[in-house]
Coordinates of C-alpha atoms in Angstrom, one line a residue:
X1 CA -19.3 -20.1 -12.1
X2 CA -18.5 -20.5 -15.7
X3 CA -18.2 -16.8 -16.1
X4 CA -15.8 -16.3 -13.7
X5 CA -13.1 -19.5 -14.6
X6 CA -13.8 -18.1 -18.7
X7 CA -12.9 -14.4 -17.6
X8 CA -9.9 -15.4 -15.8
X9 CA -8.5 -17.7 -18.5
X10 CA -9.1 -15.5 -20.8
X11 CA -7.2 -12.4 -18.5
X12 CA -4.4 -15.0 -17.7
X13 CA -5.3 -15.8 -14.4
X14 CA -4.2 -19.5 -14.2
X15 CA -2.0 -20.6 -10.8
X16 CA -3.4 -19.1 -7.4
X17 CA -1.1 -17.4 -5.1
X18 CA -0.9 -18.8 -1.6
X19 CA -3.1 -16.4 -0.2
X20 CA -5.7 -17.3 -2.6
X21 CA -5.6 -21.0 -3.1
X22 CA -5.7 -20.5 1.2
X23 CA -8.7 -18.5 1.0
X24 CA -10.8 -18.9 -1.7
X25 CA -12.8 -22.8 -0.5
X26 CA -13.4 -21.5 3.0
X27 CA -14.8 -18.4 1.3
X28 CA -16.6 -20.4 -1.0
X29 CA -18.0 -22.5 2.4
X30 CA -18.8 -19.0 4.2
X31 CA -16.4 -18.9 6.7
X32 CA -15.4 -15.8 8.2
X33 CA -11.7 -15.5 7.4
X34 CA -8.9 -13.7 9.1
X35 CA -5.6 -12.9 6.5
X36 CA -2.2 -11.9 7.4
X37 CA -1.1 -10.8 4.3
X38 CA 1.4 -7.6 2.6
X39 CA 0.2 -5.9 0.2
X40 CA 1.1 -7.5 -3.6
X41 CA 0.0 -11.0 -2.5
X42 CA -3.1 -11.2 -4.3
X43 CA -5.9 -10.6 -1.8
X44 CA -8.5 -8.5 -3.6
X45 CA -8.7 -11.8 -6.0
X46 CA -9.1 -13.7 -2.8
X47 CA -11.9 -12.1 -1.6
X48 CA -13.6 -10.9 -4.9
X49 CA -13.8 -14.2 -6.7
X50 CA -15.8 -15.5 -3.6
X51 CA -17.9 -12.6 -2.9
X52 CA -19.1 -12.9 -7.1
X53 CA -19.5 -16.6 -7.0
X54 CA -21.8 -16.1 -3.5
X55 CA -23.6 -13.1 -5.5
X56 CA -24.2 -14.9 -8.8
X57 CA -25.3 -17.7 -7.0
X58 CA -28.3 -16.3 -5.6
X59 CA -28.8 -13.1 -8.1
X60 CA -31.3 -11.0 -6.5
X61 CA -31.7 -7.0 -7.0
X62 CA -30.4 -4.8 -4.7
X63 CA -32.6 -2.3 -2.9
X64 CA -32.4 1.0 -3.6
X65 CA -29.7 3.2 -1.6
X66 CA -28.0 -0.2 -0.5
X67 CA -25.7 -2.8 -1.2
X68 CA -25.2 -6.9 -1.0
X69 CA -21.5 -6.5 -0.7
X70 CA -19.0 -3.6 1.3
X71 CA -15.5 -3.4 0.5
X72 CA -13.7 -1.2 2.7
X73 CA -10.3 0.5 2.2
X74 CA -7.9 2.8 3.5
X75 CA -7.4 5.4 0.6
X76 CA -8.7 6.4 -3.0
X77 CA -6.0 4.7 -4.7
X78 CA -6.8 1.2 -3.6
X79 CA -10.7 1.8 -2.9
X80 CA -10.3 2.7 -7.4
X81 CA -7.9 -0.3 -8.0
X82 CA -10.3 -2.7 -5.8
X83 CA -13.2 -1.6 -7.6
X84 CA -11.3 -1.7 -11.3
X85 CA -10.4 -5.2 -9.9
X86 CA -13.8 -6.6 -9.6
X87 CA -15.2 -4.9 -13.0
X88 CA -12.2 -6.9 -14.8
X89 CA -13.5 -10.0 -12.7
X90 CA -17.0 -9.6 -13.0
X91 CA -17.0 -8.9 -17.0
X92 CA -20.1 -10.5 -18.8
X93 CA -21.8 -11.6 -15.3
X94 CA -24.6 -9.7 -14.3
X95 CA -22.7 -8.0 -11.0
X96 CA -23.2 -4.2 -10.9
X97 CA -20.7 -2.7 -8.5
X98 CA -19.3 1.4 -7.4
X99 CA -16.6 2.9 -5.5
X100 CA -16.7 5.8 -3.5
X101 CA -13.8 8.5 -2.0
X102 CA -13.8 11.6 -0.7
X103 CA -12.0 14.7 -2.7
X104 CA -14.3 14.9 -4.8
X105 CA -18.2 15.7 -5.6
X106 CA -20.5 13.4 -4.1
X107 CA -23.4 13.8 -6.8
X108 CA -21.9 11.2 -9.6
X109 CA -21.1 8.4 -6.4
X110 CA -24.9 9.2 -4.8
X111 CA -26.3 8.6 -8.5
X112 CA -24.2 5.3 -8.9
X113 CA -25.9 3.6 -5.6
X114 CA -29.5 5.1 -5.8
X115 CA -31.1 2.1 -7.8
X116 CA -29.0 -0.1 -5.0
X117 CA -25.5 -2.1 -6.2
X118 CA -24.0 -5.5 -5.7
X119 CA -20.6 -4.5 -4.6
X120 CA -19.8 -1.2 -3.1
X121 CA -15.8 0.0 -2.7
X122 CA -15.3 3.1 -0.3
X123 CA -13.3 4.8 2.0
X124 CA -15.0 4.7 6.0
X125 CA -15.2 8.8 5.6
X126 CA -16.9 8.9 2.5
X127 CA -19.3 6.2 3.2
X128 CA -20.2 7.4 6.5
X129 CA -21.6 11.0 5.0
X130 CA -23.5 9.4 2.9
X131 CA -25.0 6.8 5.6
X132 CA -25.2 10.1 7.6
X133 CA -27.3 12.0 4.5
X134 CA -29.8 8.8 4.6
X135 CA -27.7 8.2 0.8
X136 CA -27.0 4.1 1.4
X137 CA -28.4 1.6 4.5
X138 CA -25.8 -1.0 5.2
X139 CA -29.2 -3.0 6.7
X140 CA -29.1 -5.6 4.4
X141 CA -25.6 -6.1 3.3
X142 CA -24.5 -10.1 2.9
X143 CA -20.7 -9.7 2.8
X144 CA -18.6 -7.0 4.0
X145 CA -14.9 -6.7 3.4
X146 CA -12.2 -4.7 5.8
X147 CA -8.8 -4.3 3.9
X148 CA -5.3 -3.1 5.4
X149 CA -6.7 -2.8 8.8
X150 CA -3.5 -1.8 10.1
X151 CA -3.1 1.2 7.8
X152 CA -6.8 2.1 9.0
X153 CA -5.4 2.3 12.2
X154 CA -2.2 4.2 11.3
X155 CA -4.2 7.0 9.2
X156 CA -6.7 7.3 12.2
X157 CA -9.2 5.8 10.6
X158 CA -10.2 3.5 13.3
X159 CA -13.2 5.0 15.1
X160 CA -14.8 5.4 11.6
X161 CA -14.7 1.4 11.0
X162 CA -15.7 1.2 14.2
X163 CA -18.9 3.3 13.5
X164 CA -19.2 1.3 10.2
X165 CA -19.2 -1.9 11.7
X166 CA -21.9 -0.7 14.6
X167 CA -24.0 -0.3 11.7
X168 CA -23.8 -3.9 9.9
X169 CA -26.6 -6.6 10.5
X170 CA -25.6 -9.1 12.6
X171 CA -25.8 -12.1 10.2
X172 CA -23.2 -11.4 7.1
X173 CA -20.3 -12.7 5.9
X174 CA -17.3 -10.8 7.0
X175 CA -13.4 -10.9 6.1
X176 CA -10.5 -8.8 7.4
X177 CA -7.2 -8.5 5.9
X178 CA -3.9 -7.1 7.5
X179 CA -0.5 -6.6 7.5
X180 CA 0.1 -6.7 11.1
X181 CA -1.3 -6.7 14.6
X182 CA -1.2 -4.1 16.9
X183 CA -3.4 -4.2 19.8
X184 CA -6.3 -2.1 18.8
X185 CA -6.3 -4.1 14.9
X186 CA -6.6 -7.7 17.0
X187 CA -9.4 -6.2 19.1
X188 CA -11.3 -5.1 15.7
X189 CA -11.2 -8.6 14.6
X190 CA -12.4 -10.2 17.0
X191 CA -15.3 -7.6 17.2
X192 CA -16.1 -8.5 13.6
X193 CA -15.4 -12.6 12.8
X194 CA -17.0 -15.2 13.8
X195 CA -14.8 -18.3 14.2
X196 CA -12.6 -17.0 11.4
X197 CA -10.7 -19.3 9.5
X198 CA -7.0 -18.1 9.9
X199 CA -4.7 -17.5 7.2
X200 CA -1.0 -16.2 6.6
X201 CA 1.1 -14.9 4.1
X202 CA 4.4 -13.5 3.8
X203 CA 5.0 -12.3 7.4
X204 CA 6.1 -8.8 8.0
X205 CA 9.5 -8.6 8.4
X206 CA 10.4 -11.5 5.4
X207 CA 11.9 -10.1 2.2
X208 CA 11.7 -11.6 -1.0
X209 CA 14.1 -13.4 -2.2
X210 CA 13.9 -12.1 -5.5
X211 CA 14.5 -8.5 -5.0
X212 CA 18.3 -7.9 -5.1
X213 CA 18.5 -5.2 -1.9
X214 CA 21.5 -2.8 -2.0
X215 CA 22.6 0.6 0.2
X216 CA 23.9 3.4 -0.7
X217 CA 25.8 5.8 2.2
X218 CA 25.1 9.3 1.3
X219 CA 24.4 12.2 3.0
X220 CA 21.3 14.5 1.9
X221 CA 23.1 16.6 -1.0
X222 CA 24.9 13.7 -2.4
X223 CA 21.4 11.8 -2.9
X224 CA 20.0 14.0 -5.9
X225 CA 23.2 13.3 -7.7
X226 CA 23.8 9.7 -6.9
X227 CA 20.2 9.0 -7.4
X228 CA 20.3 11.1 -11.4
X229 CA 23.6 8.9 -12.0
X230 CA 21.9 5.6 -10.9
X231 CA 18.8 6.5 -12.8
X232 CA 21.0 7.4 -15.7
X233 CA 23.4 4.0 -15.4
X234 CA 20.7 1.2 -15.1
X235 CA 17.6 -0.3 -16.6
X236 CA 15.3 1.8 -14.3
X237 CA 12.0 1.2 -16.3
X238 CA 9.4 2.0 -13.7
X239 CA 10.9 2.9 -10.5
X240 CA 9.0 3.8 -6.8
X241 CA 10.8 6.4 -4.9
X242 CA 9.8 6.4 -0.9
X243 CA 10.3 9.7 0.5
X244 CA 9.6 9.9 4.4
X245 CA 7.4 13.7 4.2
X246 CA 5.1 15.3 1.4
X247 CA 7.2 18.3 1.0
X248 CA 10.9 16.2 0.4
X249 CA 8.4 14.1 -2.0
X250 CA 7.6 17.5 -4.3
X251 CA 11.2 18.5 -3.8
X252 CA 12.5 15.7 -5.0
X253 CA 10.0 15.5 -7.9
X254 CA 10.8 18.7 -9.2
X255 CA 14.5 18.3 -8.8
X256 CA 14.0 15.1 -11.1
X257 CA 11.8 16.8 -13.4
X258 CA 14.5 19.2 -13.9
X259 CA 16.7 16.7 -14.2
X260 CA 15.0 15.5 -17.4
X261 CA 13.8 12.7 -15.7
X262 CA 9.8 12.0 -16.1
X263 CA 8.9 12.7 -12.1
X264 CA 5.7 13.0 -10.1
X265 CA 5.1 12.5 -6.6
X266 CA 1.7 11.1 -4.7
X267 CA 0.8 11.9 -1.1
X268 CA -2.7 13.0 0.9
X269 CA -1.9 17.0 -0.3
X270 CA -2.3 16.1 -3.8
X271 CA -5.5 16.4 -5.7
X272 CA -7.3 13.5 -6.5
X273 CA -7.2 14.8 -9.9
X274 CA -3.6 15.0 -9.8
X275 CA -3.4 11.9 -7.9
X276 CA -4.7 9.8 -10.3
X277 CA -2.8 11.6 -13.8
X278 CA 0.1 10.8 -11.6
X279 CA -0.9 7.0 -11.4
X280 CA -2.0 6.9 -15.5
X281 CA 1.2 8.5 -16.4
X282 CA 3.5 6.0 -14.0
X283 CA 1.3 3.1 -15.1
X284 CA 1.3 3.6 -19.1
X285 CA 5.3 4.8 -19.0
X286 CA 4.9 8.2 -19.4
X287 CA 6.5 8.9 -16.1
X288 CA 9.5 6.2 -15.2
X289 CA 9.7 8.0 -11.6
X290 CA 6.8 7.9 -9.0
X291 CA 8.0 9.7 -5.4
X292 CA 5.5 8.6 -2.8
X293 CA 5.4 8.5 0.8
X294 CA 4.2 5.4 2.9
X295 CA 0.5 5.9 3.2
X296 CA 0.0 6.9 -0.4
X297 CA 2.0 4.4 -2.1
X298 CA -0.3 2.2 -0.2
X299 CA -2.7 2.1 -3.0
X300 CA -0.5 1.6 -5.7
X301 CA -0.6 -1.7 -7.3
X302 CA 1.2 -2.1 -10.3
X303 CA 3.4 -5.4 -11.4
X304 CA 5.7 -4.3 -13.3
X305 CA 7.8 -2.0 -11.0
X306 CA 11.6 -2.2 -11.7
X307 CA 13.2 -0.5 -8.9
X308 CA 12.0 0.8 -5.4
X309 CA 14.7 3.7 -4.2
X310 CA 14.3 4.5 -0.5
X311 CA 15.4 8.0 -1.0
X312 CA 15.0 8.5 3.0
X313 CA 14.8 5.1 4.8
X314 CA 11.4 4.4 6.9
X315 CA 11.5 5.0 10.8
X316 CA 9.5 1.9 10.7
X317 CA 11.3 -0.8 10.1
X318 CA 8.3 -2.8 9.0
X319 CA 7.3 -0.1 6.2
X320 CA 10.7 -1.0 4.5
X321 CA 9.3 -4.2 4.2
X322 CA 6.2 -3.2 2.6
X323 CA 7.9 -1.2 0.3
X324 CA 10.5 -3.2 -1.4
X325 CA 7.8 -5.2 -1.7
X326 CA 6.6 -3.4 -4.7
X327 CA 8.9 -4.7 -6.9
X328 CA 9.7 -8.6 -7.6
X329 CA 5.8 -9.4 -7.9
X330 CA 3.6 -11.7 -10.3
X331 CA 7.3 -13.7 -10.0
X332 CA 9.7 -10.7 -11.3
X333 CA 12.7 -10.0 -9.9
X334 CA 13.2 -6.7 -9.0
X335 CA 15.8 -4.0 -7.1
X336 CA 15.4 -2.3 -3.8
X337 CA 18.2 0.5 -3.4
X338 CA 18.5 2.6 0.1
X339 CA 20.1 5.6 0.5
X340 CA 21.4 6.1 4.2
X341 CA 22.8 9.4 5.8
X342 CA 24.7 9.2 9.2
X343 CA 21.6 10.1 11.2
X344 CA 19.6 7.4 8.9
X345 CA 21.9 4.5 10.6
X346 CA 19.6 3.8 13.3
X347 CA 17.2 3.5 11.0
X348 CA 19.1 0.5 8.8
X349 CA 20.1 -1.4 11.9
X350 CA 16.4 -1.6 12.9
X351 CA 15.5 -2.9 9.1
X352 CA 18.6 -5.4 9.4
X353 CA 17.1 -6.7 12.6
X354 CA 13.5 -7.3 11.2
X355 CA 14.6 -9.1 8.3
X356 CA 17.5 -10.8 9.7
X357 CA 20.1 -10.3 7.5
X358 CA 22.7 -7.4 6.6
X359 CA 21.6 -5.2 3.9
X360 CA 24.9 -4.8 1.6
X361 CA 26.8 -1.6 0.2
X362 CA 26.6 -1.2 -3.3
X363 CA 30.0 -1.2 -4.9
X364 CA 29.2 1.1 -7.8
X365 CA 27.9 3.9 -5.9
X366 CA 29.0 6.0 -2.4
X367 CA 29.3 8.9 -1.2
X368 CA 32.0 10.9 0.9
X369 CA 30.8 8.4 4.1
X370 CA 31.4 4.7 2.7
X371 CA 30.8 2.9 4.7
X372 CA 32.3 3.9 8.0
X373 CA 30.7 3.8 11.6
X374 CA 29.3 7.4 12.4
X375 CA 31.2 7.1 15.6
X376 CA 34.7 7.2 13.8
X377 CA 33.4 9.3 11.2
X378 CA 32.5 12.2 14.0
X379 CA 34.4 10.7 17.0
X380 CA 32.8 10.4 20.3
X381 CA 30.4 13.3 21.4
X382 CA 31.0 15.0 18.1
X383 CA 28.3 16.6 16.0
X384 CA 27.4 15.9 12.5
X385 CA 29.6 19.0 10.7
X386 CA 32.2 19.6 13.5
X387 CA 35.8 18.6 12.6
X388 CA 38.5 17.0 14.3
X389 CA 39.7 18.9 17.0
X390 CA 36.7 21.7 16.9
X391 CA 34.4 22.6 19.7
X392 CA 30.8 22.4 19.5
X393 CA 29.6 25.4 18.3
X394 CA 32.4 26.4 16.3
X395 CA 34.2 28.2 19.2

């Protein structure tokens, strides 16, 4: 529709990325569609613009207490950014649309979908209350939307899709987005599409070739200081900091903060309140430093990301590749440091596997380890600590 192509011109939206210019005309046809695809790769325009050309094609009122469209995500972050998404798309056409999250109260979110609304972003807890408290009737819905099945999955979020999708009409257009396929994520699939067309981008386990990748041997003390000195020594504008728990993501925070180095961290303990300051601050530049762990920083999707510093490196190796991915989008370059300790090396040689190449030291910054083997560094049988010479336990 005119609406839409005038919008994006006038937003800047003029070359597709693969995943779009993949998915958009079997979209358009109302195929079912099945996409492998990170996070950063432009999917929510792939299956918004399609899902607001199908609506304004045949405009017709929602009923009250449903919706024509479902979009459903993993957490608050991206269920907010997805909806924020489709408002930008969707300015000057006639397309109402909502989100709603748990955290907070329900009144404002039951008031936005009582007259009924074209698009509806949520969360499968939040949704299901409501569908529980007679609130919203997925009945008549046309088009229904399941992003980042895989982190559905890892948040144990599963058997509340599954409930979701027992409750869709049989007749609507569905699409389903993931990362990657375990098992249980290939199963959902197939439960949903019909004769989906297929469509991949960005494997896991690819990096981009724009993001310069670096690590940094360190063991857990030396960190803080190496990481204030790197902050200090390069052009760290807006910089993602991956933490492995919630409490070494507050530790580190506050240790930044102190630092004099604008810090906040973002994981499931925070407040949505605090959540989403965090987010405004990190986006507008107040804060240079965001510490996250995995499933929160899922949600975050901001281009302009200088730097991402894996503080503690992933016991996934596939979560390293989502998270460097961060940086380097929209066709930046960008910087993915690591910081390794001793007991962290397992860790890197699983990463170097999945992406197939050798990760190098950076020459401006190490700690007392270098880059030495752990089994020199200790000897065989030795314990992280213990000395040449000394007996375990210090006998």
């Amino acid at each position: 529709p005119a609406g839409i192509l005038s919008t994006l011109d006038a937003i800047g939206f003029v070359t597709p990325t693969p995943i779009q210019a993949a998915s958009i005309p079997p979209l358009l046809e109302g195929r079912d569609l099945l996409g492998a695809a990170e996070t950063g790769t432009g999917k929510t325009a792939a299956f918004a613009l399609p899902i607001l050309a199908r609506l304004s094609a045949n405009p017709r009122r929602a009923a009250p207490r449903s919706c024509r469209a479902l979009v459903l995500a993993p957490t608050r972050e991206l269920a907010i950014q997805i909806n924020e998404n489709v408002r930008t798309f969707s300015k000057g056409m006639r397309i109402s649309s909502a989100v709603i999250f748990g955290g907070v109260g329900q009144n404002p979110q039951v008031q936005a979908i009582a007259r009924g609304i074209d698009i509806l972003v949520a969360t499968p807890g939040r949704l299901l209350d409501l569908m529980g408290q007679g609130h919203i009737s997925l009945s008549t819905l046309e088009i229904f939307v399941l992003d980042e099945a895989d982190r559905m999955l890892d948040m144990g979020f599963i058997h509340d899709v599954k409930r979701v999708i027992a409750a869709l009409p049989r007749v609507r257009h569905s699409m389903f987005f993931s990362a990657t396929f375990p098992d249980e994520v290939v199963e959902l699939a197939n439960r949903l599409l019909h004769d989906p067309v297929h469509v991949t981008v960005a494997k896991s386990g690819t990096t981009a070739e724009r993001i310069d990748q670096s690590v940094i041997f360190a063991e857990t003390p030396e960190k803080y200081l190496i990481l204030e000195r790197y902050i200090a020594e390069n052009a760290v504008s807006r910089a993602l900091v991956f933490t492995r728990t919630k409490h070494g993501a507050n530790r580190l925070a506050e240790k930044l903060e102190k630092a004099g180095i604008g810090a906040a961290a973002i994981h499931g303990n925070k407040s949505q309140t605090a959540r989403q300051r965090a987010l405004e601050g990190f986006r507008d530049g107040s804060l240079r430093i965001l510490v996250a762990t995995d499933i929160a920083a899922r949600g975050i999707d901001i281009d302009d990301i200088s730097h991402v510093i894996n503080f503690e490196l992933p016991n996934i190796p596939e979560s390293y590749v989502h998270r460097i991915g961060r940086t380097a989008r929209a066709g930046a370059s960008g910087t993915a440091v690591s910081f390794c300790t001793h007991e962290e090396r397992p860790f890197l040689r699983d990463i170097e596997k999945l992406i197939r190449q050798t990760v190098p030291q950076h020459e401006h910054y190490a700690g007392t380890m270098e880059a030495q083997p752990p089994e020199i560094v200790y000897g065989r049988g030795m314990k992280p600590g213990q000395k040449p010479g000394q007996r375990a336990g210090g006998r």
